[in-house]
Amino acid sequence: MGFFKAYDMRGTFGKDFDLPLVRRIGEALPKVVGGGRWLVGRDCRTTSEPIRDALVEGLSAAGVEITDIGLCTTPMVYYHTATGGFDGSVMVTASHNPPSDNGLKVSKKTALPVGYANGLNQVERLATAGTLPSKLGTVPSENTGTLPPNLGTVPSENTGTLPTNLGAVPTEPKSKYIEKYIDFVRSATIAPNATLHYAVDCSNGMASLVAKELFPGAAILNGERDGRFPAHSPNPLNPSAREEMAEYVRKNNLDCGIIFDGDADRAAFIDETGTFVQPDYLIPLVAAATLKRRTRDGLNIGSVPSAEGSVPTSGGSVPTAGRPIVIHDVRTSRGTIEAIREMGCEPVMVPVGHAFAKPAMRKFSAICGGELAGHYYFGDFFGCDSGVLAALRILEEIAEAKASGETFSAKVRKISGRYANSGEINFKVEDKDAATARMIDCAVKNFGEPTSRIEIDGVRLEWREGWINVRKSNTEPYLRLVAECDTGERLADWLGLLPGAASEAS
């Protein structure tokens, strides 16, 4: 897959993209997104600083005013884009991808995402054509940020050479941008209860910038920023990335453990038994804590700036009638959807990915939302996702359960125990469309005509006994399957048929 993807730009540095391309992207962005004030941030990957330099050189050539907030989490960029009134922003990160990868996440005014369908396609056309419109000027002298000292030194023949100073990022004083974000998160959450015993794994990534301040009393694992991610993968959905935390929770008899991904826009949880909690099961906990905050603080959570364009949903009108909206993606468990309704909220199904979730949050004035991948969105955070905000709200619910004598696993079991769920299963196939068609045909042939067919992102087929979702990944070369049934036996039967259909020769 190429560098330009549905949600962002991401790939292997030196293979899928290089510094000259980044510079051209920087010059193209203001011409596509518009505006004269841009914000830039970066993670601690070993290639992020030279990529930032090339990006800023391109933005400068386009004549915009640039504010560089330096090392940060991706949600910090969202926060400052929205509160600072910036016209656009770019976070240099590959999120949870391997250390060899990097990328660019682009937002426009009020932190709305710029995906392939609403701008990155035009950026790709301009940046890969080899020519761009003439320069519009230079960076104003009153620039509110600090430009890198080596601005303009990116050689045109560079094809993606890694810097020589690989390794851990030294500790440095927190910037005003970090402090403002910490203050915001504190104002939007309740500090973790002192009776709660838990650990936080920063994955050698950007959560380390805020972990000690926002999770006082927690044991901090892998808190040294190191773009090589030496402890484990920066992807908490990777089972090997959870082993250390699971063992730590069991060994120390903790109530739970939290694992952040590389840029801290996602959070994953381990329960008190050391078991991974599938992220979509936690959406009702996020919703419960958000509802309590709305009542406690008298906030009109859910009122965010309106979205531009259309947002595909599962169809039909969305009943409001005073019921708070909670969004979820097409892979969400039926148990989660039921639990959302039982708490008096209305679930709305949307496609996978922040480029779809954030506009949906605004379109429906949702109070919050979540995805199977561990992204959680908040109406009181501009409709954006934040790993630390999600973690703190989930901790509120865990602490409340503990006070009443209920463990984390018991609380989650009320949702997860309703159905047998496969989790997401990945297949590498040459022809994804043909494999999808074979899998759907197999399902209908063996399980009967579905009661519902939703095609907003791949295909989700529903039967009384269960459902399946088959979709193409927007970020990786995979076909993905999720299946859920009323019994484990039925799920085993379904999984005995569907994967074989995917891998059959055409």
Short mmCIF file of C-alpha atoms in Angstrom, two decimals:
data_model
loop_
_atom_site.label_atom_id
_atom_site.label_comp_id
_atom_site.label_asym_id
_atom_site.label_seq_id
_atom_site.Cartn_x
_atom_site.Cartn_y
_atom_site.Cartn_z
CA MET A 1 0.00 0.00 0.00
CA GLY A 2 1.19 3.54 -0.69
CA PHE A 3 2.00 6.38 1.68
CA PHE A 4 -1.36 8.17 1.24
CA LYS A 5 -4.07 6.28 3.10
CA ALA A 6 -7.72 6.75 4.03
CA TYR A 7 -7.06 8.42 7.39
CA ASP A 8 -3.55 9.83 7.13
CA MET A 9 -0.16 9.38 5.46
CA ARG A 10 1.90 6.49 6.79
CA GLY A 11 4.60 4.09 5.63
CA THR A 12 8.17 2.86 5.89
CA PHE A 13 10.68 5.70 5.79
CA GLY A 14 13.04 5.41 2.82
CA LYS A 15 10.76 2.92 1.08
CA ASP A 16 7.25 4.39 0.92
CA PHE A 17 8.32 8.02 1.31
CA ASP A 18 11.36 10.25 1.73
CA LEU A 19 12.21 13.78 2.88
CA PRO A 20 11.79 15.49 -0.52
CA LEU A 21 8.23 14.11 -0.68
CA VAL A 22 7.54 15.39 2.84
CA ARG A 23 8.75 18.84 1.81
CA ARG A 24 6.43 18.85 -1.21
CA ILE A 25 3.56 17.70 1.00
CA GLY A 26 4.28 20.60 3.36
CA GLU A 27 4.12 23.03 0.46
CA ALA A 28 0.91 21.47 -0.90
CA LEU A 29 -1.07 21.29 2.36
CA PRO A 30 -1.93 25.01 2.73
CA LYS A 31 -2.98 25.12 -0.91
CA VAL A 32 -5.45 22.28 -0.34
CA VAL A 33 -6.57 22.86 3.26
CA GLY A 34 -6.15 26.65 3.22
CA GLY A 35 -5.31 29.13 5.93
CA GLY A 36 -2.21 30.97 7.00
CA ARG A 37 -1.60 29.62 10.54
CA TRP A 38 -0.35 26.06 10.93
CA LEU A 39 0.72 24.01 13.94
CA VAL A 40 3.25 21.16 13.90
CA GLY A 41 4.09 18.49 16.50
CA ARG A 42 6.05 15.25 16.50
CA ASP A 43 6.57 11.97 18.34
CA CYS A 44 9.91 10.49 19.44
CA ARG A 45 10.56 8.19 16.47
CA THR A 46 14.13 8.38 15.24
CA THR A 47 13.00 9.88 11.93
CA SER A 48 10.47 12.36 13.31
CA GLU A 49 12.83 15.32 13.70
CA PRO A 50 14.20 15.31 10.12
CA ILE A 51 10.67 14.72 8.83
CA ARG A 52 9.50 17.70 10.88
CA ASP A 53 12.32 19.79 9.37
CA ALA A 54 11.33 18.85 5.80
CA LEU A 55 7.65 19.46 6.56
CA VAL A 56 8.34 22.91 8.02
CA GLU A 57 10.51 23.81 5.05
CA GLY A 58 7.59 23.02 2.75
CA LEU A 59 5.06 24.89 4.89
CA SER A 60 7.44 27.85 5.00
CA ALA A 61 7.72 27.84 1.22
CA ALA A 62 3.92 28.07 1.08
CA GLY A 63 4.12 31.26 3.12
CA VAL A 64 2.28 30.21 6.26
CA GLU A 65 2.93 31.09 9.89
CA ILE A 66 4.19 27.99 11.73
CA THR A 67 3.98 27.10 15.41
CA ASP A 68 6.09 24.07 16.31
CA ILE A 69 5.09 22.61 19.69
CA GLY A 70 7.84 19.98 19.58
CA LEU A 71 7.52 16.56 21.21
CA CYS A 72 3.89 15.85 22.04
CA THR A 73 1.07 13.34 21.91
CA THR A 74 -1.29 13.37 18.94
CA PRO A 75 -4.23 14.52 21.13
CA MET A 76 -2.12 17.52 22.20
CA VAL A 77 -2.00 18.59 18.55
CA TYR A 78 -5.79 18.25 18.34
CA TYR A 79 -6.23 20.28 21.52
CA HIS A 80 -4.00 23.16 20.46
CA THR A 81 -5.35 23.16 16.89
CA ALA A 82 -8.86 23.71 18.25
CA THR A 83 -8.11 26.05 21.17
CA GLY A 84 -5.42 28.04 19.33
CA GLY A 85 -7.58 28.78 16.30
CA PHE A 86 -5.12 27.25 13.84
CA ASP A 87 -6.16 26.75 10.22
CA GLY A 88 -4.36 23.42 10.00
CA SER A 89 -1.99 21.12 11.83
CA VAL A 90 0.28 18.16 11.20
CA MET A 91 1.41 15.54 13.71
CA VAL A 92 4.53 13.66 12.64
CA THR A 93 3.86 10.11 13.81
CA ALA A 94 3.17 6.57 12.67
CA SER A 95 1.16 5.94 15.84
CA HIS A 96 1.37 2.20 16.62
CA ASN A 97 3.35 1.16 13.53
CA PRO A 98 6.86 -0.40 13.77
CA PRO A 99 9.89 1.85 14.42
CA SER A 100 10.87 1.83 10.74
CA ASP A 101 7.62 3.61 9.86
CA ASN A 102 6.55 7.21 10.18
CA GLY A 103 3.82 9.44 8.84
CA LEU A 104 1.72 12.59 8.98
CA LYS A 105 -1.72 13.13 10.55
CA VAL A 106 -3.40 16.24 9.20
CA SER A 107 -6.21 18.27 10.74
CA LYS A 108 -7.91 21.49 9.71
CA LYS A 109 -9.77 24.14 11.70
CA THR A 110 -11.30 22.96 15.00
CA ALA A 111 -9.24 19.74 14.68
CA LEU A 112 -11.40 18.15 11.99
CA PRO A 113 -9.45 15.37 10.26
CA VAL A 114 -8.21 15.61 6.69
CA GLY A 115 -8.44 12.16 5.11
CA TYR A 116 -7.96 10.91 1.59
CA ALA A 117 -11.54 11.65 0.57
CA ASN A 118 -11.50 15.27 1.73
CA GLY A 119 -8.04 16.55 0.88
CA LEU A 120 -5.18 14.06 0.99
CA ASN A 121 -6.07 12.92 -2.53
CA GLN A 122 -5.41 16.45 -3.76
CA VAL A 123 -2.24 16.71 -1.68
CA GLU A 124 -1.01 13.46 -3.24
CA ARG A 125 -1.71 14.76 -6.73
CA LEU A 126 0.22 17.99 -6.10
CA ALA A 127 3.10 16.46 -4.13
CA THR A 128 3.75 13.58 -6.51
CA ALA A 129 3.36 15.60 -9.72
CA GLY A 130 6.80 17.14 -9.20
CA THR A 131 5.56 20.70 -9.62
CA LEU A 132 3.70 22.98 -7.24
CA PRO A 133 2.21 26.45 -7.57
CA SER A 134 4.67 29.27 -7.02
CA LYS A 135 5.64 30.27 -3.51
CA LEU A 136 3.24 32.58 -1.72
CA GLY A 137 5.83 34.27 0.48
CA THR A 138 7.95 33.63 3.55
CA VAL A 139 7.29 32.92 7.20
CA PRO A 140 6.38 36.20 8.99
CA SER A 141 8.95 37.53 11.45
CA GLU A 142 6.39 37.44 14.23
CA ASN A 143 6.13 33.65 13.98
CA THR A 144 4.68 32.40 17.26
CA GLY A 145 6.63 29.16 17.26
CA THR A 146 10.26 28.17 17.03
CA LEU A 147 11.48 27.00 13.65
CA PRO A 148 14.25 24.40 13.64
CA PRO A 149 17.73 25.88 13.23
CA ASN A 150 18.53 23.67 10.24
CA LEU A 151 15.57 24.91 8.22
CA GLY A 152 16.34 24.57 4.54
CA THR A 153 19.14 22.01 4.87
CA VAL A 154 17.20 19.00 3.58
CA PRO A 155 19.13 17.90 0.46
CA SER A 156 16.98 17.38 -2.61
CA GLU A 157 18.64 14.06 -3.37
CA ASN A 158 17.83 12.61 0.06
CA THR A 159 15.99 9.31 -0.33
CA GLY A 160 15.20 8.67 3.31
CA THR A 161 18.39 8.25 5.31
CA LEU A 162 17.96 7.60 9.02
CA PRO A 163 19.63 10.08 11.38
CA THR A 164 22.73 8.94 13.23
CA ASN A 165 21.59 9.97 16.72
CA LEU A 166 19.26 7.03 17.25
CA GLY A 167 18.14 6.23 20.75
CA ALA A 168 16.23 7.48 23.75
CA VAL A 169 15.04 11.08 23.96
CA PRO A 170 16.57 12.89 26.95
CA THR A 171 14.26 14.27 29.64
CA GLU A 172 13.52 17.95 29.15
CA PRO A 173 11.33 20.60 30.83
CA LYS A 174 7.67 20.39 29.94
CA SER A 175 6.58 23.00 27.42
CA LYS A 176 3.62 25.33 27.94
CA TYR A 177 1.75 23.27 25.36
CA ILE A 178 2.10 20.11 27.42
CA GLU A 179 1.13 21.93 30.62
CA LYS A 180 -2.01 23.40 29.05
CA TYR A 181 -3.10 19.97 27.84
CA ILE A 182 -2.49 18.46 31.28
CA ASP A 183 -4.60 21.24 32.84
CA PHE A 184 -7.41 20.52 30.38
CA VAL A 185 -7.42 16.77 31.06
CA ARG A 186 -7.43 17.38 34.81
CA SER A 187 -10.42 19.70 34.44
CA ALA A 188 -12.31 17.06 32.40
CA THR A 189 -11.75 14.07 34.71
CA ILE A 190 -11.63 12.99 38.32
CA ALA A 191 -8.18 12.19 39.68
CA PRO A 192 -7.74 8.41 40.11
CA ASN A 193 -8.99 7.16 43.46
CA ALA A 194 -6.14 6.54 45.91
CA THR A 195 -7.58 3.10 46.73
CA LEU A 196 -7.10 1.99 43.12
CA HIS A 197 -3.92 0.00 42.46
CA TYR A 198 -2.84 0.07 38.82
CA ALA A 199 0.05 0.46 36.40
CA VAL A 200 0.58 2.50 33.23
CA ASP A 201 2.72 1.30 30.31
CA CYS A 202 3.89 4.21 28.13
CA SER A 203 5.34 1.82 25.53
CA ASN A 204 8.47 4.04 25.32
CA GLY A 205 6.19 6.54 23.57
CA MET A 206 4.59 9.90 24.06
CA ALA A 207 2.31 9.06 27.00
CA SER A 208 5.46 9.47 29.11
CA LEU A 209 5.04 13.24 28.75
CA VAL A 210 1.95 13.21 30.98
CA ALA A 211 1.89 9.85 32.80
CA LYS A 212 3.30 10.96 36.16
CA GLU A 213 1.14 14.08 36.33
CA LEU A 214 -2.16 12.48 35.25
CA PHE A 215 -1.77 9.06 36.87
CA PRO A 216 -0.36 9.80 40.34
CA GLY A 217 0.36 6.71 42.36
CA ALA A 218 0.50 4.44 39.33
CA ALA A 219 3.49 2.25 38.59
CA ILE A 220 4.97 3.56 35.32
CA LEU A 221 6.40 0.99 32.91
CA ASN A 222 8.56 1.86 29.89
CA GLY A 223 8.38 5.57 30.65
CA GLU A 224 11.58 6.49 28.81
CA ARG A 225 10.84 7.86 25.35
CA ASP A 226 12.73 5.83 22.78
CA GLY A 227 11.70 5.80 19.13
CA ARG A 228 13.13 2.32 18.69
CA PHE A 229 10.43 0.99 21.10
CA PRO A 230 12.82 -1.48 22.74
CA ALA A 231 10.41 -2.88 25.34
CA HIS A 232 7.71 -4.06 22.95
CA SER A 233 5.63 -3.04 19.96
CA PRO A 234 3.90 0.36 20.34
CA ASN A 235 0.65 -1.36 19.32
CA PRO A 236 -1.31 -2.59 22.39
CA LEU A 237 -3.48 -4.76 20.14
CA ASN A 238 -0.38 -6.88 19.49
CA PRO A 239 -0.50 -9.70 22.09
CA SER A 240 3.25 -9.54 22.66
CA ALA A 241 2.91 -5.85 23.63
CA ARG A 242 0.60 -6.84 26.50
CA GLU A 243 2.66 -9.61 28.06
CA GLU A 244 4.75 -7.39 30.33
CA MET A 245 1.74 -5.55 31.74
CA ALA A 246 -0.30 -8.72 32.18
CA GLU A 247 2.50 -10.30 34.20
CA TYR A 248 3.01 -7.11 36.22
CA VAL A 249 -0.68 -6.89 37.11
CA ARG A 250 -0.82 -10.52 38.23
CA LYS A 251 2.45 -10.38 40.16
CA ASN A 252 1.48 -7.22 42.05
CA ASN A 253 -2.23 -7.99 42.53
CA LEU A 254 -3.31 -4.79 40.78
CA ASP A 255 -6.85 -3.75 39.93
CA CYS A 256 -5.91 -3.10 36.30
CA GLY A 257 -3.20 -2.02 33.88
CA ILE A 258 -3.25 0.55 31.07
CA ILE A 259 -1.17 0.36 27.88
CA PHE A 260 -0.85 3.36 25.57
CA ASP A 261 0.20 3.20 21.96
CA GLY A 262 3.12 5.16 20.52
CA ASP A 263 1.41 8.55 20.14
CA ALA A 264 -1.04 8.13 23.06
CA ASP A 265 -4.25 8.50 21.09
CA ARG A 266 -5.28 4.96 22.10
CA ALA A 267 -5.54 3.15 25.42
CA ALA A 268 -5.90 -0.56 26.14
CA PHE A 269 -6.73 -2.21 29.45
CA ILE A 270 -5.66 -5.35 31.28
CA ASP A 271 -8.00 -6.54 34.03
CA GLU A 272 -7.02 -7.77 37.50
CA THR A 273 -6.53 -11.32 36.22
CA GLY A 274 -4.00 -10.18 33.60
CA THR A 275 -6.53 -10.59 30.78
CA PHE A 276 -6.77 -8.15 27.88
CA VAL A 277 -10.11 -6.34 27.73
CA GLN A 278 -11.40 -6.02 24.17
CA PRO A 279 -11.67 -2.22 23.68
CA ASP A 280 -15.24 -2.05 22.35
CA TYR A 281 -16.47 -3.58 25.64
CA LEU A 282 -15.26 -0.42 27.38
CA ILE A 283 -17.35 2.02 25.33
CA PRO A 284 -20.26 1.78 27.83
CA LEU A 285 -17.84 2.56 30.68
CA VAL A 286 -16.59 5.63 28.83
CA ALA A 287 -20.20 6.65 28.21
CA ALA A 288 -21.19 6.13 31.84
CA ALA A 289 -18.34 8.32 33.12
CA THR A 290 -19.07 10.97 30.50
CA LEU A 291 -22.76 11.06 31.44
CA LYS A 292 -21.82 11.52 35.08
CA ARG A 293 -19.53 14.39 34.20
CA ARG A 294 -22.31 16.02 32.18
CA THR A 295 -24.62 15.80 35.18
CA ARG A 296 -21.98 16.66 37.77
CA ASP A 297 -20.59 19.72 36.00
CA GLY A 298 -23.78 20.81 34.25
CA LEU A 299 -22.09 20.63 30.86
CA ASN A 300 -23.78 20.39 27.50
CA ILE A 301 -21.39 17.68 26.36
CA GLY A 302 -22.03 16.79 22.77
CA SER A 303 -22.21 20.35 21.43
CA VAL A 304 -19.21 20.52 19.13
CA PRO A 305 -18.67 22.46 15.89
CA SER A 306 -20.67 20.96 13.05
CA ALA A 307 -19.04 18.60 10.58
CA GLU A 308 -18.62 19.30 6.89
CA GLY A 309 -19.92 16.85 4.33
CA SER A 310 -21.81 13.61 4.82
CA VAL A 311 -21.05 10.87 7.31
CA PRO A 312 -22.10 7.31 6.38
CA THR A 313 -24.03 5.51 9.13
CA SER A 314 -25.89 2.24 9.46
CA GLY A 315 -28.95 3.83 7.92
CA GLY A 316 -32.27 5.17 9.08
CA SER A 317 -33.00 8.27 11.11
CA VAL A 318 -31.21 8.72 14.42
CA PRO A 319 -33.75 9.15 17.24
CA THR A 320 -32.65 11.95 19.53
CA ALA A 321 -35.60 12.75 21.85
CA GLY A 322 -33.23 13.58 24.64
CA ARG A 323 -31.25 10.35 24.35
CA PRO A 324 -27.50 11.08 24.31
CA ILE A 325 -25.72 9.71 21.23
CA VAL A 326 -22.78 7.32 21.49
CA ILE A 327 -21.01 6.37 18.26
CA HIS A 328 -19.31 3.03 17.60
CA ASP A 329 -17.80 1.34 14.57
CA VAL A 330 -19.03 -1.54 12.42
CA ARG A 331 -17.00 -4.12 14.40
CA THR A 332 -18.68 -3.39 17.74
CA SER A 333 -20.07 -6.23 19.85
CA ARG A 334 -23.83 -6.61 20.06
CA GLY A 335 -23.36 -6.74 23.84
CA THR A 336 -21.83 -3.26 23.78
CA ILE A 337 -24.65 -1.90 21.63
CA GLU A 338 -27.23 -3.36 24.01
CA ALA A 339 -25.43 -1.93 27.05
CA ILE A 340 -25.35 1.54 25.48
CA ARG A 341 -29.12 1.41 24.99
CA GLU A 342 -29.70 0.11 28.50
CA MET A 343 -28.01 3.18 30.00
CA GLY A 344 -30.39 5.45 28.13
CA CYS A 345 -28.15 6.35 25.21
CA GLU A 346 -28.61 5.83 21.49
CA PRO A 347 -25.84 3.93 19.65
CA VAL A 348 -24.96 5.07 16.12
CA MET A 349 -22.82 2.84 13.90
CA VAL A 350 -20.17 4.50 11.70
CA PRO A 351 -17.23 3.35 9.54
CA VAL A 352 -13.87 2.55 11.12
CA GLY A 353 -11.32 5.34 11.52
CA HIS A 354 -10.96 8.83 12.97
CA ALA A 355 -11.60 10.42 9.57
CA PHE A 356 -15.18 9.10 9.89
CA ALA A 357 -15.65 9.05 13.67
CA LYS A 358 -14.83 12.71 14.31
CA PRO A 359 -17.26 14.13 11.72
CA ALA A 360 -19.90 11.71 13.06
CA MET A 361 -19.30 12.96 16.61
CA ARG A 362 -20.12 16.45 15.38
CA LYS A 363 -22.96 15.55 13.05
CA PHE A 364 -24.85 13.78 15.84
CA SER A 365 -23.59 15.94 18.75
CA ALA A 366 -22.48 12.68 20.36
CA ILE A 367 -21.31 12.68 23.97
CA CYS A 368 -18.62 10.10 23.22
CA GLY A 369 -17.76 7.09 21.11
CA GLY A 370 -15.30 4.29 20.64
CA GLU A 371 -13.76 1.73 18.33
CA LEU A 372 -12.55 -1.84 18.53
CA ALA A 373 -9.00 -0.55 18.01
CA GLY A 374 -9.02 1.38 21.31
CA HIS A 375 -9.78 4.89 20.07
CA TYR A 376 -12.31 6.73 22.25
CA TYR A 377 -13.87 10.05 21.19
CA PHE A 378 -15.31 12.81 23.36
CA GLY A 379 -17.86 15.53 22.78
CA ASP A 380 -16.06 17.68 25.34
CA PHE A 381 -12.77 17.24 23.45
CA PHE A 382 -13.87 18.64 20.08
CA GLY A 383 -15.12 15.20 19.03
CA CYS A 384 -11.51 13.96 19.05
CA ASP A 385 -9.84 10.89 20.54
CA SER A 386 -7.54 10.91 23.54
CA GLY A 387 -5.96 7.87 25.16
CA VAL A 388 -5.34 9.53 28.53
CA LEU A 389 -8.82 11.07 28.72
CA ALA A 390 -10.34 7.66 27.98
CA ALA A 391 -8.12 5.91 30.51
CA LEU A 392 -9.00 8.34 33.29
CA ARG A 393 -12.74 8.05 32.67
CA ILE A 394 -12.55 4.27 32.59
CA LEU A 395 -10.57 4.36 35.85
CA GLU A 396 -13.44 6.34 37.39
CA GLU A 397 -15.80 3.44 36.61
CA ILE A 398 -13.32 0.82 37.84
CA ALA A 399 -12.88 2.73 41.13
CA GLU A 400 -16.64 3.00 41.58
CA ALA A 401 -17.03 -0.73 40.98
CA LYS A 402 -14.25 -1.51 43.44
CA ALA A 403 -15.94 0.62 46.10
CA SER A 404 -19.04 -1.56 45.77
CA GLY A 405 -16.99 -4.78 45.90
CA GLU A 406 -17.00 -5.50 42.15
CA THR A 407 -13.83 -6.32 40.24
CA PHE A 408 -12.98 -4.86 36.85
CA SER A 409 -13.39 -8.23 35.13
CA ALA A 410 -16.81 -8.74 36.72
CA LYS A 411 -17.96 -5.33 35.54
CA VAL A 412 -16.80 -5.99 31.98
CA ARG A 413 -18.30 -9.49 32.00
CA LYS A 414 -21.78 -7.94 32.14
CA ILE A 415 -21.06 -6.78 28.58
CA SER A 416 -18.58 -9.29 27.19
CA GLY A 417 -20.38 -12.31 28.65
CA ARG A 418 -23.50 -11.87 26.56
CA TYR A 419 -22.03 -13.25 23.34
CA ALA A 420 -19.02 -15.19 22.07
CA ASN A 421 -16.79 -12.88 20.04
CA SER A 422 -13.88 -13.74 17.74
CA GLY A 423 -12.05 -10.44 17.98
CA GLU A 424 -10.56 -9.17 14.73
CA ILE A 425 -9.00 -11.84 12.50
CA ASN A 426 -6.66 -10.77 9.69
CA PHE A 427 -6.13 -12.44 6.32
CA LYS A 428 -3.48 -11.59 3.75
CA VAL A 429 -5.09 -12.20 0.36
CA GLU A 430 -4.23 -10.98 -3.12
CA ASP A 431 -7.76 -10.04 -4.17
CA LYS A 432 -9.63 -8.61 -1.17
CA ASP A 433 -12.85 -7.98 -3.07
CA ALA A 434 -13.04 -11.55 -4.34
CA ALA A 435 -12.23 -12.92 -0.87
CA THR A 436 -14.96 -10.74 0.65
CA ALA A 437 -17.51 -11.98 -1.87
CA ARG A 438 -16.56 -15.63 -1.16
CA MET A 439 -16.86 -15.12 2.57
CA ILE A 440 -20.26 -13.44 2.28
CA ASP A 441 -21.53 -16.17 -0.07
CA CYS A 442 -20.31 -18.82 2.38
CA ALA A 443 -22.09 -17.10 5.27
CA VAL A 444 -25.42 -16.78 3.48
CA LYS A 445 -25.24 -20.35 2.18
CA ASN A 446 -24.55 -21.82 5.62
CA PHE A 447 -26.30 -19.43 8.02
CA GLY A 448 -29.33 -18.39 5.93
CA GLU A 449 -30.53 -15.03 4.70
CA PRO A 450 -29.43 -12.26 7.07
CA THR A 451 -31.96 -10.04 8.84
CA SER A 452 -29.78 -6.99 8.22
CA ARG A 453 -27.04 -6.00 5.76
CA ILE A 454 -24.94 -2.90 6.51
CA GLU A 455 -22.42 -1.76 3.91
CA ILE A 456 -20.99 1.49 5.27
CA ASP A 457 -17.57 -0.12 5.78
CA GLY A 458 -17.18 -3.54 4.25
CA VAL A 459 -20.21 -5.71 4.95
CA ARG A 460 -21.86 -6.43 8.30
CA LEU A 461 -24.46 -9.20 8.13
CA GLU A 462 -26.81 -9.80 11.07
CA TRP A 463 -28.75 -12.91 12.05
CA ARG A 464 -30.72 -13.61 15.19
CA GLU A 465 -27.92 -15.93 16.36
CA GLY A 466 -25.04 -13.58 15.58
CA TRP A 467 -23.32 -11.34 13.04
CA ILE A 468 -20.14 -10.97 10.97
CA ASN A 469 -18.24 -7.99 9.57
CA VAL A 470 -15.84 -8.37 6.65
CA ARG A 471 -13.87 -5.30 5.60
CA LYS A 472 -10.67 -4.24 3.91
CA SER A 473 -8.13 -2.52 6.14
CA ASN A 474 -7.58 1.13 5.28
CA THR A 475 -4.06 1.18 6.73
CA GLU A 476 -2.61 -2.32 6.22
CA PRO A 477 -2.69 -4.99 3.46
CA TYR A 478 -5.29 -7.15 5.21
CA LEU A 479 -8.84 -8.37 4.93
CA ARG A 480 -10.40 -8.32 8.39
CA LEU A 481 -13.14 -10.49 9.88
CA VAL A 482 -15.08 -10.17 13.13
CA ALA A 483 -17.73 -12.74 14.07
CA GLU A 484 -19.99 -12.93 17.11
CA CYS A 485 -22.55 -15.55 18.12
CA ASP A 486 -24.95 -16.36 20.91
CA THR A 487 -22.87 -19.40 21.94
CA GLY A 488 -19.22 -20.41 21.80
CA GLU A 489 -20.15 -23.59 19.98
CA ARG A 490 -21.88 -21.71 17.19
CA LEU A 491 -18.96 -19.28 16.90
CA ALA A 492 -16.57 -22.22 16.54
CA ASP A 493 -18.76 -23.60 13.74
CA TRP A 494 -18.79 -20.27 11.93
CA LEU A 495 -15.04 -19.84 12.25
CA GLY A 496 -14.60 -23.35 10.89
CA LEU A 497 -16.15 -22.17 7.62
CA LEU A 498 -15.42 -18.49 7.00
CA PRO A 499 -11.60 -18.35 7.02
CA GLY A 500 -11.43 -21.16 4.47
CA ALA A 501 -13.73 -19.20 2.16
CA ALA A 502 -11.43 -16.18 2.36
CA SER A 503 -8.35 -18.13 1.35
CA GLU A 504 -9.91 -20.22 -1.42
CA ALA A 505 -8.47 -19.82 -4.89
CA SER A 506 -10.73 -17.77 -7.13
#
